[in-house]
Coordinates of N, CA and C and ligand atoms in Angstrom, one line a residue:
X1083 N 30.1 -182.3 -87.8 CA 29.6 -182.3 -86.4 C 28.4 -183.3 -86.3
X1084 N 28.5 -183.9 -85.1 CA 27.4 -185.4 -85.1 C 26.9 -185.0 -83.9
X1085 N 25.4 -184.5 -83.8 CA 24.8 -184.7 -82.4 C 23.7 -186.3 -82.6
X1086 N 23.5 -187.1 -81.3 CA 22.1 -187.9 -81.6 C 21.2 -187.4 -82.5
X1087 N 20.2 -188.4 -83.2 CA 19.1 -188.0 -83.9 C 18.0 -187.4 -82.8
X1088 N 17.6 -186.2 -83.5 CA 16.4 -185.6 -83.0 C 14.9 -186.3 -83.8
X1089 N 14.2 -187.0 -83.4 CA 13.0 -186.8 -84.5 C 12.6 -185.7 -84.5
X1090 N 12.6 -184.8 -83.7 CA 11.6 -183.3 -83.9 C 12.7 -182.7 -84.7
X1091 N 13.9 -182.6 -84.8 CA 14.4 -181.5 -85.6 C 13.7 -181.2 -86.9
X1092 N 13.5 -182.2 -87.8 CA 12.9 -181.7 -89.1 C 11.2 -181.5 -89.1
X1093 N 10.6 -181.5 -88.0 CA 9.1 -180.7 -88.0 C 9.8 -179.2 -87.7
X1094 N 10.8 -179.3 -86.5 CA 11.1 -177.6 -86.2 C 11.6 -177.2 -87.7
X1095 N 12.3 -177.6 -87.8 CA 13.2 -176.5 -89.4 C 11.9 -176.5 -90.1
X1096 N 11.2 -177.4 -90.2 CA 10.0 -176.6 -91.5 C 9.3 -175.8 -90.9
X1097 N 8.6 -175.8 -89.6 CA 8.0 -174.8 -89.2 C 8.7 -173.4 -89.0
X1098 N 10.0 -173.4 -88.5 CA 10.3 -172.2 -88.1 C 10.3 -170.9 -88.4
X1099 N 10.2 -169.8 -88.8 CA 10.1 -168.8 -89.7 C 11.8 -168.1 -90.0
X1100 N 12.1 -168.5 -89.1 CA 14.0 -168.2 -89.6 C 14.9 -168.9 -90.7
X1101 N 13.9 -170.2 -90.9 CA 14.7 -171.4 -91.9 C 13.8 -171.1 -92.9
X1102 N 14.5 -170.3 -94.5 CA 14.4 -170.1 -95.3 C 13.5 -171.5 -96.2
X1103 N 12.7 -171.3 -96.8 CA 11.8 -172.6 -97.4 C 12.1 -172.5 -99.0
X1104 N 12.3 -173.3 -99.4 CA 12.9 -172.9 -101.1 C 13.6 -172.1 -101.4
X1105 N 14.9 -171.9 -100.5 CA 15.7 -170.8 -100.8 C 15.9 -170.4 -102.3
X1106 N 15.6 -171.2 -103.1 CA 15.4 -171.0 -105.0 C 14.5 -170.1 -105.0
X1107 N 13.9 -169.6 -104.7 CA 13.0 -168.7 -105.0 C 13.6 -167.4 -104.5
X1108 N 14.8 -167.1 -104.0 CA 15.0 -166.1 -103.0 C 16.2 -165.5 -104.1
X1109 N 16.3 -166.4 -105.1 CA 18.2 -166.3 -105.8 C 17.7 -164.8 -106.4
X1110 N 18.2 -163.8 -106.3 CA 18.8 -162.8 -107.0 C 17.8 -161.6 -106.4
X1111 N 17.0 -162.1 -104.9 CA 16.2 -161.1 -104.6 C 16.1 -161.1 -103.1
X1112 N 17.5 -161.5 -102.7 CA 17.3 -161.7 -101.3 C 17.3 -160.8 -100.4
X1113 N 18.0 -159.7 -101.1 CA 17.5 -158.0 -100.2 C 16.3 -158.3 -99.8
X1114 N 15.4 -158.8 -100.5 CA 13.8 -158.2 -100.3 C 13.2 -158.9 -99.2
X1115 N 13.9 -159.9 -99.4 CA 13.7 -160.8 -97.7 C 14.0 -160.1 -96.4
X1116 N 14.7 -159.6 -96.3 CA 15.4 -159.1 -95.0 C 14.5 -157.7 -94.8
X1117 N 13.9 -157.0 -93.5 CA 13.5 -155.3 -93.3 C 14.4 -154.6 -94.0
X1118 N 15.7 -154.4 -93.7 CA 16.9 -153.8 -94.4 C 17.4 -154.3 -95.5
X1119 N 17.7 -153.5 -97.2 CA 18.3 -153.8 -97.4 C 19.9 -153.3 -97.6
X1120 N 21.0 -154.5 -97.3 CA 21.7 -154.2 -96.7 C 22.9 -155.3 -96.9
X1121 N 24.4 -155.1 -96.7 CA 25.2 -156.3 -97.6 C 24.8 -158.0 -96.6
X1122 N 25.1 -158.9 -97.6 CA 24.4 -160.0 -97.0 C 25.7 -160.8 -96.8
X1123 N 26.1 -161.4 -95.7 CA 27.2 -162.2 -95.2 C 26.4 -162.8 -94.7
X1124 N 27.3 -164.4 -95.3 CA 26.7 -165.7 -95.0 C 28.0 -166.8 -94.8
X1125 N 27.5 -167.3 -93.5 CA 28.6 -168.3 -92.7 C 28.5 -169.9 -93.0
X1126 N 29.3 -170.5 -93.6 CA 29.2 -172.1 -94.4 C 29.8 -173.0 -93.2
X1127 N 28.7 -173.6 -93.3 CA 28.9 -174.7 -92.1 C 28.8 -174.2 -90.4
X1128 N 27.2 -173.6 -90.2 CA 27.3 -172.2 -89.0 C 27.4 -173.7 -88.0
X1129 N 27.3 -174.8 -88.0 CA 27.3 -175.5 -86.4 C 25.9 -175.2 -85.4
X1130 N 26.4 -175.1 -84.5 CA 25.3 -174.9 -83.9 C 25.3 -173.4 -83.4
X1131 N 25.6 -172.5 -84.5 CA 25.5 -171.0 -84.6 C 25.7 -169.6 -83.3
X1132 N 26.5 -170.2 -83.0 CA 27.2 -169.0 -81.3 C 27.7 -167.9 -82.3
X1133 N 28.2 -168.3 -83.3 CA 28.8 -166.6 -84.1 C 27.8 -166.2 -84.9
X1134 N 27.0 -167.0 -85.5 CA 25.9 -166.1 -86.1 C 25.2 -165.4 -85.3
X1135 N 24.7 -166.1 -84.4 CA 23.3 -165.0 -83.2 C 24.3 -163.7 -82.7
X1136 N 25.7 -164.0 -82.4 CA 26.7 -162.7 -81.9 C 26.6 -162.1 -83.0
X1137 N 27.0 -162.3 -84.0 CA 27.5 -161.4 -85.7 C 26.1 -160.3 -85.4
X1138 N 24.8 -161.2 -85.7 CA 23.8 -160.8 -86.1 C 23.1 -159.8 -84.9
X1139 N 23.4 -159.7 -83.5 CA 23.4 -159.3 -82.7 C 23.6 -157.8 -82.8
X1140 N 25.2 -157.9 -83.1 CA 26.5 -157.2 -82.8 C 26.2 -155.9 -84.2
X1141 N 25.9 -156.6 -85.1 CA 26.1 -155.7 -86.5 C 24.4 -155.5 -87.0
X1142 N 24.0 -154.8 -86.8 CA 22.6 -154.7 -87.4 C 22.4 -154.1 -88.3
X1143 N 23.7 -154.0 -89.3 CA 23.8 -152.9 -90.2 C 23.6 -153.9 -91.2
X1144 N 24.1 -155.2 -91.0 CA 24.4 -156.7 -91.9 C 23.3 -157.5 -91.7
X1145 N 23.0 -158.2 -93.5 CA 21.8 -159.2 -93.1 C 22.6 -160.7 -92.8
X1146 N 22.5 -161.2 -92.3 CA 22.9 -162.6 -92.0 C 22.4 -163.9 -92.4
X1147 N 23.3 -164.7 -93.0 CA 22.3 -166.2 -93.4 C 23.5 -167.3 -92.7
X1148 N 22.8 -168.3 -91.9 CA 23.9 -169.3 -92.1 C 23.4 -170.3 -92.7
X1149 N 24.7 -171.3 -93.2 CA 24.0 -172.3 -94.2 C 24.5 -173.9 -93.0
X1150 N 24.1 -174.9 -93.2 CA 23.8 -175.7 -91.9 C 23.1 -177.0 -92.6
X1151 N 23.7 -178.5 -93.4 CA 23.3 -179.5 -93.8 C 23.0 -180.4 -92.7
X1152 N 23.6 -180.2 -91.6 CA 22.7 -181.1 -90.8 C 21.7 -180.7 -89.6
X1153 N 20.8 -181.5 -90.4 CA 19.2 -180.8 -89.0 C 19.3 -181.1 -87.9
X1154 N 20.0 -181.5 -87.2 CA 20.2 -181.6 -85.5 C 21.1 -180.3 -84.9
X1155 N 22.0 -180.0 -85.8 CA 23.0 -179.1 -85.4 C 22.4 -177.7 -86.0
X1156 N 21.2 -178.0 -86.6 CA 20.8 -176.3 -87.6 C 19.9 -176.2 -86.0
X1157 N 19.1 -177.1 -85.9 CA 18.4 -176.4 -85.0 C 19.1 -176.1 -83.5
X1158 N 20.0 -176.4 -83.1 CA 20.1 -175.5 -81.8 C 20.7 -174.3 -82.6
X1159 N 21.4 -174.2 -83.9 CA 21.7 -172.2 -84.3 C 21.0 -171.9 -84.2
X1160 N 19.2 -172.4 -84.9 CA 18.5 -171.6 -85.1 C 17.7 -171.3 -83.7
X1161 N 17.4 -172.4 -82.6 CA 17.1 -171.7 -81.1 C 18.0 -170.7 -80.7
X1162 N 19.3 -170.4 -80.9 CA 20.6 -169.1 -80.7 C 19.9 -167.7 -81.1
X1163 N 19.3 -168.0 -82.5 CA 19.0 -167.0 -83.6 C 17.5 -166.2 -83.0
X1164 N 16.8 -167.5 -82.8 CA 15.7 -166.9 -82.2 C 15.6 -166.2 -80.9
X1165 N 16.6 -166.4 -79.7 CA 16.7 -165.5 -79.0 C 17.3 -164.4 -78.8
X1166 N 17.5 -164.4 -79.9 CA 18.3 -162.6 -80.3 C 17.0 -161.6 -80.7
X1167 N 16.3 -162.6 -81.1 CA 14.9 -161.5 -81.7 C 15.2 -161.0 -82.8
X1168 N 16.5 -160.8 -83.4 CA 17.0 -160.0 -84.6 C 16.4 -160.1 -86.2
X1169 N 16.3 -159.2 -86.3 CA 15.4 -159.3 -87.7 C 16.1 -159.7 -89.1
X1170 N 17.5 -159.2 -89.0 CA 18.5 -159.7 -90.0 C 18.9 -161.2 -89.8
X1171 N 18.5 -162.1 -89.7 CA 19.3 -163.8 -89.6 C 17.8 -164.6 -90.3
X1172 N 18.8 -165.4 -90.7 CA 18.2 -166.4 -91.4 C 18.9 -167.5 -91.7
X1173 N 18.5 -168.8 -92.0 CA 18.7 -170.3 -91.8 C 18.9 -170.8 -93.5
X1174 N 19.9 -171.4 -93.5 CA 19.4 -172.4 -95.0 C 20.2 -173.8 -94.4
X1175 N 18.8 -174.4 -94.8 CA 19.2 -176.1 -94.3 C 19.3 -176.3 -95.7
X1176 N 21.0 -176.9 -96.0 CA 21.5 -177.3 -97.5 C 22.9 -177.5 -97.4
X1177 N 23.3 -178.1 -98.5 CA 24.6 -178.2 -98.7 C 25.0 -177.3 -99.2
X1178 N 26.4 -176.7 -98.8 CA 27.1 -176.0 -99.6 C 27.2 -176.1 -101.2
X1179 N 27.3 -177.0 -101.1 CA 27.1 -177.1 -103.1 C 25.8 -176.9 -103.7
X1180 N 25.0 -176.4 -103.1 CA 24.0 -176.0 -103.7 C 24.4 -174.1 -104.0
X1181 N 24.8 -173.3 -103.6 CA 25.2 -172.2 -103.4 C 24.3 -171.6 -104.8
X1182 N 25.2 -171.8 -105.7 CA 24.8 -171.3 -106.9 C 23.7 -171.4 -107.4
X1183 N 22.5 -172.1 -106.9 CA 21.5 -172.3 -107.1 C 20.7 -171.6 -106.7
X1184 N 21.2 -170.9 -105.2 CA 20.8 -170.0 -104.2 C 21.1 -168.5 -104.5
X1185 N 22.0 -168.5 -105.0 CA 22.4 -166.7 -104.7 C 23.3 -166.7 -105.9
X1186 N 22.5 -165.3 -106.8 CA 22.6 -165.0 -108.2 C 24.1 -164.4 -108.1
X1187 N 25.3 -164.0 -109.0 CA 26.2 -163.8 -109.1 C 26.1 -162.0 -108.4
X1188 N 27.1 -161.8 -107.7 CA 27.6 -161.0 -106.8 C 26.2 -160.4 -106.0
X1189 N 25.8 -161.2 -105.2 CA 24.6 -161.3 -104.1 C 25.3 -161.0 -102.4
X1190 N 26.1 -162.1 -102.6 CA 27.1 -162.4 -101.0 C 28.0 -161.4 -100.8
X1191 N 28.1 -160.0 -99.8 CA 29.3 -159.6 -99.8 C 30.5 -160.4 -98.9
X1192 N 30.0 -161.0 -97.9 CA 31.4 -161.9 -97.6 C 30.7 -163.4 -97.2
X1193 N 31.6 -164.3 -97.2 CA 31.6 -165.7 -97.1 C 32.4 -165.9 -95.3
X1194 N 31.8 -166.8 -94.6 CA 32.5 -166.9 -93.4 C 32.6 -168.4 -93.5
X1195 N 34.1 -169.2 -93.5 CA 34.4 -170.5 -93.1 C 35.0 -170.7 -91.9
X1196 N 34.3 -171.1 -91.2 CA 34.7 -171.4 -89.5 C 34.8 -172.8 -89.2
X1197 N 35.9 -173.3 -89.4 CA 36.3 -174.9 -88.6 C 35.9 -175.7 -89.5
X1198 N 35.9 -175.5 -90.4 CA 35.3 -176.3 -92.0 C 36.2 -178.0 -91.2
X1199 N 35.4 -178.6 -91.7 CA 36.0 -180.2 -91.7 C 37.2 -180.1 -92.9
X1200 N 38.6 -180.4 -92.1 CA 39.5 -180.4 -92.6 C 40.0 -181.5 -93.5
X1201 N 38.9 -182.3 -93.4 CA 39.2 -183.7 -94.9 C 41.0 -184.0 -94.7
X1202 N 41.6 -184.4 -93.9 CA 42.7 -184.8 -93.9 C 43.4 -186.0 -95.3
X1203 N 42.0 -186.7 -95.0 CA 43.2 -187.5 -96.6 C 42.8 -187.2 -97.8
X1204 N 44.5 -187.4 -98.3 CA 44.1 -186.8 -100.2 C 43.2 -187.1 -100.8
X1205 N 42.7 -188.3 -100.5 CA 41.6 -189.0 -101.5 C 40.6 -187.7 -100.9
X1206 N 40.4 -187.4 -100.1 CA 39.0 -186.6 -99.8 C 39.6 -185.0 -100.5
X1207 N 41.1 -184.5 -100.8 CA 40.8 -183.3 -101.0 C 39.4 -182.3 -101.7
X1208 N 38.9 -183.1 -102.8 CA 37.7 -182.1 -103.1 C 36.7 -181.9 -102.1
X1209 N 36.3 -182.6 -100.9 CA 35.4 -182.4 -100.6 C 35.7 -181.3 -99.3
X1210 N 37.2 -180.6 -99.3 CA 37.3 -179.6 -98.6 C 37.0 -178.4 -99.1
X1211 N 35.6 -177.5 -98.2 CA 35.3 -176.5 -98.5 C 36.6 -174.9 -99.3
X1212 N 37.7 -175.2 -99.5 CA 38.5 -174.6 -100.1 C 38.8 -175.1 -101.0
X1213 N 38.6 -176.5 -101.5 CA 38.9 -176.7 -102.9 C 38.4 -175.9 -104.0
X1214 N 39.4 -176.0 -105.2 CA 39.1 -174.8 -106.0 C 37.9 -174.7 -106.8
X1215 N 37.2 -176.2 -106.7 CA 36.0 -175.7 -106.8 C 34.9 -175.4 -106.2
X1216 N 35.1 -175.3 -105.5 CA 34.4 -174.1 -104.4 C 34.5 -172.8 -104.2
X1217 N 35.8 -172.7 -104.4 CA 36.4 -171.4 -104.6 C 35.5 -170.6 -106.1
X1218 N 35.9 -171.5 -107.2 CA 35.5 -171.0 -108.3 C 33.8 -170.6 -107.8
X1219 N 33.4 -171.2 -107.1 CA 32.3 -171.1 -106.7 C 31.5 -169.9 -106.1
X1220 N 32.7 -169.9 -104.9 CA 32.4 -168.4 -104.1 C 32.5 -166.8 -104.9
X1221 N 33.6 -167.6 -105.9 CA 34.1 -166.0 -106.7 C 32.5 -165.4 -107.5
X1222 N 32.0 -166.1 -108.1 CA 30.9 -165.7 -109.0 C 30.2 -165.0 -108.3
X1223 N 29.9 -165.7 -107.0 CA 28.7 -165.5 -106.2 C 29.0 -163.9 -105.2
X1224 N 30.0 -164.0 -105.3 CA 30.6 -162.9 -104.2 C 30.4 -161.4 -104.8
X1225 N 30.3 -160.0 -104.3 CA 29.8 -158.7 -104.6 C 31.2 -158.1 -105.4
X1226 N 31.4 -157.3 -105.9 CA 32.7 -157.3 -106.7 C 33.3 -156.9 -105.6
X1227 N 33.4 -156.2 -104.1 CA 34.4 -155.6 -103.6 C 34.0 -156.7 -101.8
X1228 N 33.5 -158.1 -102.5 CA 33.4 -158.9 -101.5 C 34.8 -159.3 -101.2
X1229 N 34.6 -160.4 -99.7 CA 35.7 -161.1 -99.7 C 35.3 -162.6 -98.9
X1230 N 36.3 -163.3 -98.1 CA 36.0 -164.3 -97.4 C 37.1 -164.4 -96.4
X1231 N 36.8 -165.2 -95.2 CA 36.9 -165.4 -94.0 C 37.3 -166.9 -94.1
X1232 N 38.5 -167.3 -93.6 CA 38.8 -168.5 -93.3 C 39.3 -168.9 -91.8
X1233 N 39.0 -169.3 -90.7 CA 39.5 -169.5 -89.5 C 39.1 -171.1 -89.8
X1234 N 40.6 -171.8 -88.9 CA 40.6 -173.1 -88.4 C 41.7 -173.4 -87.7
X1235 N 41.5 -174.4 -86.7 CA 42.7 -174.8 -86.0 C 43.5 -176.2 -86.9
X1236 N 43.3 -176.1 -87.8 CA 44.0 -177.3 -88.6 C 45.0 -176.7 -89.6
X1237 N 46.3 -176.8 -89.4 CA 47.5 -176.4 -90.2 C 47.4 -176.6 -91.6
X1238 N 47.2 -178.0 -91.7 CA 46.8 -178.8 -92.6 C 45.8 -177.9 -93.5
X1239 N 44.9 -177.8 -93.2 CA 43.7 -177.2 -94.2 C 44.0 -175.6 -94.5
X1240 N 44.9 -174.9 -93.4 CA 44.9 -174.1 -93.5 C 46.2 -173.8 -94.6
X1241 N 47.2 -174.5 -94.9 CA 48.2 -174.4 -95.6 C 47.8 -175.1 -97.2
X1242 N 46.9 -175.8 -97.1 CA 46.1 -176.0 -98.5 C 45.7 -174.8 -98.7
X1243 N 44.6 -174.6 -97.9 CA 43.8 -173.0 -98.5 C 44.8 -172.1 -98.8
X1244 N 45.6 -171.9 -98.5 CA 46.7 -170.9 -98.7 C 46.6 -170.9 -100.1
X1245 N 47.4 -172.4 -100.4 CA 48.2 -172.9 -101.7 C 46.5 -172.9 -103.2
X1246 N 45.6 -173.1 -102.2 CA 44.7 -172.7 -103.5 C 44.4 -171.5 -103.6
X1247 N 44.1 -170.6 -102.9 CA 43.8 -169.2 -102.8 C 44.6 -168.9 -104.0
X1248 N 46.0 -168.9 -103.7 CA 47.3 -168.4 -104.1 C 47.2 -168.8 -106.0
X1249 N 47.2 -170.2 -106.2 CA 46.6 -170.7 -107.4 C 45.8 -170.3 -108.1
X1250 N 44.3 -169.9 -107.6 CA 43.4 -169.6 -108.3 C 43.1 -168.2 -108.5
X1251 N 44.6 -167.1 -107.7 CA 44.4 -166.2 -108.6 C 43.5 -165.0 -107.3
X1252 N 43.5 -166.0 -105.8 CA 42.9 -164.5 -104.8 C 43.9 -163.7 -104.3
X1253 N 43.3 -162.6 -103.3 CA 44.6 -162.1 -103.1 C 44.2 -162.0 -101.8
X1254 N 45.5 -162.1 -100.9 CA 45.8 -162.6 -99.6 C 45.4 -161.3 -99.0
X1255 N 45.0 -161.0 -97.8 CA 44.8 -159.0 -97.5 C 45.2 -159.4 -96.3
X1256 N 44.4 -160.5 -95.0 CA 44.8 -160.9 -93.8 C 45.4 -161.8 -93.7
X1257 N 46.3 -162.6 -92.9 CA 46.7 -163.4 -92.7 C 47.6 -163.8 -91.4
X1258 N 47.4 -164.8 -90.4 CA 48.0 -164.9 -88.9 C 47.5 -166.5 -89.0
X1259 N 48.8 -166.9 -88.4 CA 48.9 -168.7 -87.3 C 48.4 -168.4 -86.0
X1260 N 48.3 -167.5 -85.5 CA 47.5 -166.7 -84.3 C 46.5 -165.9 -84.2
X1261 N 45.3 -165.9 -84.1 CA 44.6 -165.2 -84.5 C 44.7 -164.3 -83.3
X1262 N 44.5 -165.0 -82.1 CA 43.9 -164.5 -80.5 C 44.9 -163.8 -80.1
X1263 N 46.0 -164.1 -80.5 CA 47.4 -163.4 -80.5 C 48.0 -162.1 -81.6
X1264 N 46.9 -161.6 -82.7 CA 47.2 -160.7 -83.4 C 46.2 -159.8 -83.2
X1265 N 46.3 -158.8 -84.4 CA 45.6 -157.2 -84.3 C 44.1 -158.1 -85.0
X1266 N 44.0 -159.0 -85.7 CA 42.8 -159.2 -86.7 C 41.8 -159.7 -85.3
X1267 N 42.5 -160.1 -83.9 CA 41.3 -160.6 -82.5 C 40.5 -159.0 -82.5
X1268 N 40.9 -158.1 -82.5 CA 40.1 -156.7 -81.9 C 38.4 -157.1 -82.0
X1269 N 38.2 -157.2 -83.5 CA 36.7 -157.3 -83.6 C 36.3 -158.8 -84.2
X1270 N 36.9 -159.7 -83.3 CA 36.8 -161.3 -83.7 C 35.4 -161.7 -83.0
X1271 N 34.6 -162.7 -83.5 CA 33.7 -163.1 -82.5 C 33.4 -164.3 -83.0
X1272 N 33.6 -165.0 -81.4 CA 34.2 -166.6 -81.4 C 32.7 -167.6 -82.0
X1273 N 33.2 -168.8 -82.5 CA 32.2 -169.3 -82.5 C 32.8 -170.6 -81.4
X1274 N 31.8 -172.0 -81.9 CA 31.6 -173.0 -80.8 C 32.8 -173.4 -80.6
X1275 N 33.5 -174.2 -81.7 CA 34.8 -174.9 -82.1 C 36.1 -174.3 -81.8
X1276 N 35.8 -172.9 -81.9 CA 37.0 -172.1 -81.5 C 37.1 -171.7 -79.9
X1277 N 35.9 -171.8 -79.4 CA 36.3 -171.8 -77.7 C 36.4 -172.8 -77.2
X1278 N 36.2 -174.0 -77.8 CA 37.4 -175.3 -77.6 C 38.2 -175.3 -77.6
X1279 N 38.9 -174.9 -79.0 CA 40.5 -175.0 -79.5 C 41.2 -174.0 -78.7
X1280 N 40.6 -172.8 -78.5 CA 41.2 -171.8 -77.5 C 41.3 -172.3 -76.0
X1281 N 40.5 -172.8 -75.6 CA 40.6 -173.0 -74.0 C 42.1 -174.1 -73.9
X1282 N 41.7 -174.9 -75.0 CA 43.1 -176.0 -75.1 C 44.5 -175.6 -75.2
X1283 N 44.2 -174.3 -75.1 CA 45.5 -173.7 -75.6 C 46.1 -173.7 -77.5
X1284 N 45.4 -173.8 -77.9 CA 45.6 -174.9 -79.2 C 45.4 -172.9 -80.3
X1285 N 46.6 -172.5 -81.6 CA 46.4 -171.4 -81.7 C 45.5 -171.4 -83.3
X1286 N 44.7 -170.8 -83.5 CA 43.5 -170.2 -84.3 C 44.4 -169.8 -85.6
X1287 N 44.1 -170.4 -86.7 CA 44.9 -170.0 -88.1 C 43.7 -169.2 -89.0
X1288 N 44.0 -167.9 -89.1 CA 43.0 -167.0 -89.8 C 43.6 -166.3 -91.3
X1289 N 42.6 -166.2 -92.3 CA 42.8 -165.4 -93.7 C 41.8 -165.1 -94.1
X1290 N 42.2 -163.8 -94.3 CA 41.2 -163.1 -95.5 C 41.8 -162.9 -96.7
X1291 N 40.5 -163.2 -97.7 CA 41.2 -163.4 -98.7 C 39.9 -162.6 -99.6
X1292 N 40.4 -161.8 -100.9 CA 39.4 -161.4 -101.6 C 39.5 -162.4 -103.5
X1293 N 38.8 -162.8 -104.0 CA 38.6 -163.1 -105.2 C 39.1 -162.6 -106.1
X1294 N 39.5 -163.5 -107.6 CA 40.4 -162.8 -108.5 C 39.5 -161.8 -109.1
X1295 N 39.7 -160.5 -110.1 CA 38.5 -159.5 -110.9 C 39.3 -159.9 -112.1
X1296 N 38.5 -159.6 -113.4 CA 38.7 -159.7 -114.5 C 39.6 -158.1 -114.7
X1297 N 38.9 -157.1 -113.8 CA 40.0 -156.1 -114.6 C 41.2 -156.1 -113.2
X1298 N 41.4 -157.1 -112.7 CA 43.2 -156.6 -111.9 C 44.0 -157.3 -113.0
X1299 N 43.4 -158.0 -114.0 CA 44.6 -158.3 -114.7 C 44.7 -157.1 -115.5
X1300 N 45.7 -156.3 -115.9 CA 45.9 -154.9 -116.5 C 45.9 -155.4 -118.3
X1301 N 46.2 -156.2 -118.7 CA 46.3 -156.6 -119.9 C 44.5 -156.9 -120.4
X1302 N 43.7 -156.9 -119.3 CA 42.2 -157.0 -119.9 C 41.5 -156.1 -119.5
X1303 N 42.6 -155.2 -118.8 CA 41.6 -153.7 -118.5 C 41.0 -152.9 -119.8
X1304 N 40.0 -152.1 -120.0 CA 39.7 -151.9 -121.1 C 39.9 -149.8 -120.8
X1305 N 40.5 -149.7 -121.9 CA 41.0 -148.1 -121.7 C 39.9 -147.5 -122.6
X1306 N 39.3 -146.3 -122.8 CA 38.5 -145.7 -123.9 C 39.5 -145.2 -124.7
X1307 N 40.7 -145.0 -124.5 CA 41.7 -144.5 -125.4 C 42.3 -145.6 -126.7
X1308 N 42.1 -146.9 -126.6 CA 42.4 -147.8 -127.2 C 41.4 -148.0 -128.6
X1309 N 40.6 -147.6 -128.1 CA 39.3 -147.4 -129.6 C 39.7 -146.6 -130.8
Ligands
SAM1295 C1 33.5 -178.7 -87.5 S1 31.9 -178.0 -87.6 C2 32.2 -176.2 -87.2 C3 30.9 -175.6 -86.8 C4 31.0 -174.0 -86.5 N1 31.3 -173.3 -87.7 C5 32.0 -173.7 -85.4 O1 33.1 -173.2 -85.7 O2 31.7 -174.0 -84.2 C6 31.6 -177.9 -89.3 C7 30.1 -177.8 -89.7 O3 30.0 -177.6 -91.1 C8 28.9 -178.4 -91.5 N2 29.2 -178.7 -92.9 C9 30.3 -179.4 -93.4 N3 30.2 -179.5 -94.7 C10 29.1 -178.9 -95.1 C11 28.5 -178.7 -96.4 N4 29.0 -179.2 -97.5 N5 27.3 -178.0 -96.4 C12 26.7 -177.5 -95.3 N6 27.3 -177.7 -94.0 C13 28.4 -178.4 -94.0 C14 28.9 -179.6 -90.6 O4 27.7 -180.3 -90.6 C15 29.3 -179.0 -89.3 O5 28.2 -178.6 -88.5

C-alpha cells in the first residue's frame, strides 16, 4: 500500500505510546506489556488498521498487535487504535521478517494475513507472505494449539497458500472461495481492502489453517510403555 510521504509520520510513530519501541526487548515477555494477560493475536501487514481497532474493540478478552512496515499507512491504524481507547492494541513498525526476533517460540496464538500483496510473478514467489519460509516461520513462533488466518481476494495467492500449507505439513480446518457467502462471515470483521473487493462484487478467499506438531506425526509420539 502507497499513500504520499508524510514528514510527520515518523516524529508520530516514535512518540506514540501504542507503537511499541524496541519491540527486542519485549521477546518472550510480552504478556507483561499488556493490563491483561491474555492470548496475543497479531495481524501482518494491518494497513491502515479498520480490523485491528474493530478486533480490539470487539474482543477484550485478546491482546492485539499489528505489524505495519510502512510509516504513512501505520499511522492512520494507529490514529484507528487510539480512538478505541482500548488497552489491549499495540503497533510494531517492522518488517515481517523480523518476527523471530520479536516473539520467542509459541508467544503468538494466532497470526492474521489480510490482503497480503499477492507478488504475482514467480520471480517474486519468496517474497509472498506464505512462502514456506515464512511459514516455517510462523510455526515456531505460534502457541502449540495456535493457528492462522488467511483472507485475500487473489486466486492466485490464494491457491499457492493452499499448495504450501498442504506441503509444509499444516492442516487445513477452514476453508471457502466465498467468505461473505459462507458460515466462517458470522463473526468476520472486515478490514480496508476487503470493503473494496466486497462492494465490487469481487468474492473473498478465506483459510484457516493450524501448524504442523512434532507429536501428530504418530511414529514420534513418545508412549511411556515403550521404555
Ligand atoms: C494490500 S495491503 C492490505 C492492508 C490491510 N491488511 C487490509 O486488508 O486492508 C498490505 C499491507 O501489508 C504491508 N506489508 C506488506 N509486506 C510487509 C512486510 N513484509 N512487513 C510488514 N508489512 C508488510 C503493506 O505495507 C501494506 O500496508
Amino acid at each position: 500500500m502507497r499513500l504520499r510521504r508524510n514528514p510527520k509520520a515518523i516524529p508520530f510513530l516514535m512518540e506514540n505510546p501504542l507503537v511499541v519501541k524496541d519491540p527486542e526487548q519485549w521477546r518472550g515477555k510480552w504478556q507483561t506489556l499488556f493490563p491483561n494477560p491474555q492470548p496475543l493475536f497479531v495481524e501482518l501487514g494491518t494497513g491502515k488498521g479498520q480490523f485491528l481497532a474493530k478486533a480490539a474493540s470487539l474482543h477484550p478478552d485478546k491482546n492485539w498487535i499489528g505489524v505495519e512496515r510502512v510509516e504513512e499507512v501505520l499511522l492512520k491504524a494507529v490514529q484507528k487504535g487510539e480512538a478505541t481507547e482500548c488497552t489491549n492494541i499495540r503497533y510494531l513498525w517492522i518488517d515481517v521478517k523480523k518476527l523471530p526476533e520479536i516473539f520467542a517460540p509459541g508467544e503468538v496464538s494466532r497470526f492474521f494475513l489480510h490482503f497480503s500483496d499477492p507478488w504475482p510473478k514467480k520471480r517474486h514467489t519468496k517474497r509472498r507472505l506464505t512462502y514456506r519460509v515464512f511459514l516455517n516461520m510462523y510455526k515456531d513462533i505460534l502457541a502449540p494449539d495456535g493457528d492462522l488466518i488467511l483472507k485475500t481476494d487473489s486466486e492466485g495467492l490464494y491457491t499457492f497458500s493452499l499448495e504450501e500449507f498442504t506441503e509444509m505439513g499444516w492442516e487445513i480446518v477452514e476453508q471457502t472461495t466465498d467468505l461473505h457467502h459462507s458460515p466462517y462471515n458470522e463473526h468476520n470483521i472486515t478490514t480496508e481492502y476487503e470493503d473494496k473487493f466486497v462492494s465490487q462484487g469481487m468474492p473473498i478467499y478465506y483459510v484457516r489453517v493450524k501448524p504442523p506438531r512434532p507429536s501428530s506425526n504418530p511414529s514420534l509420539t513418545f508412549h511411556s510403555n515403550q521404555v
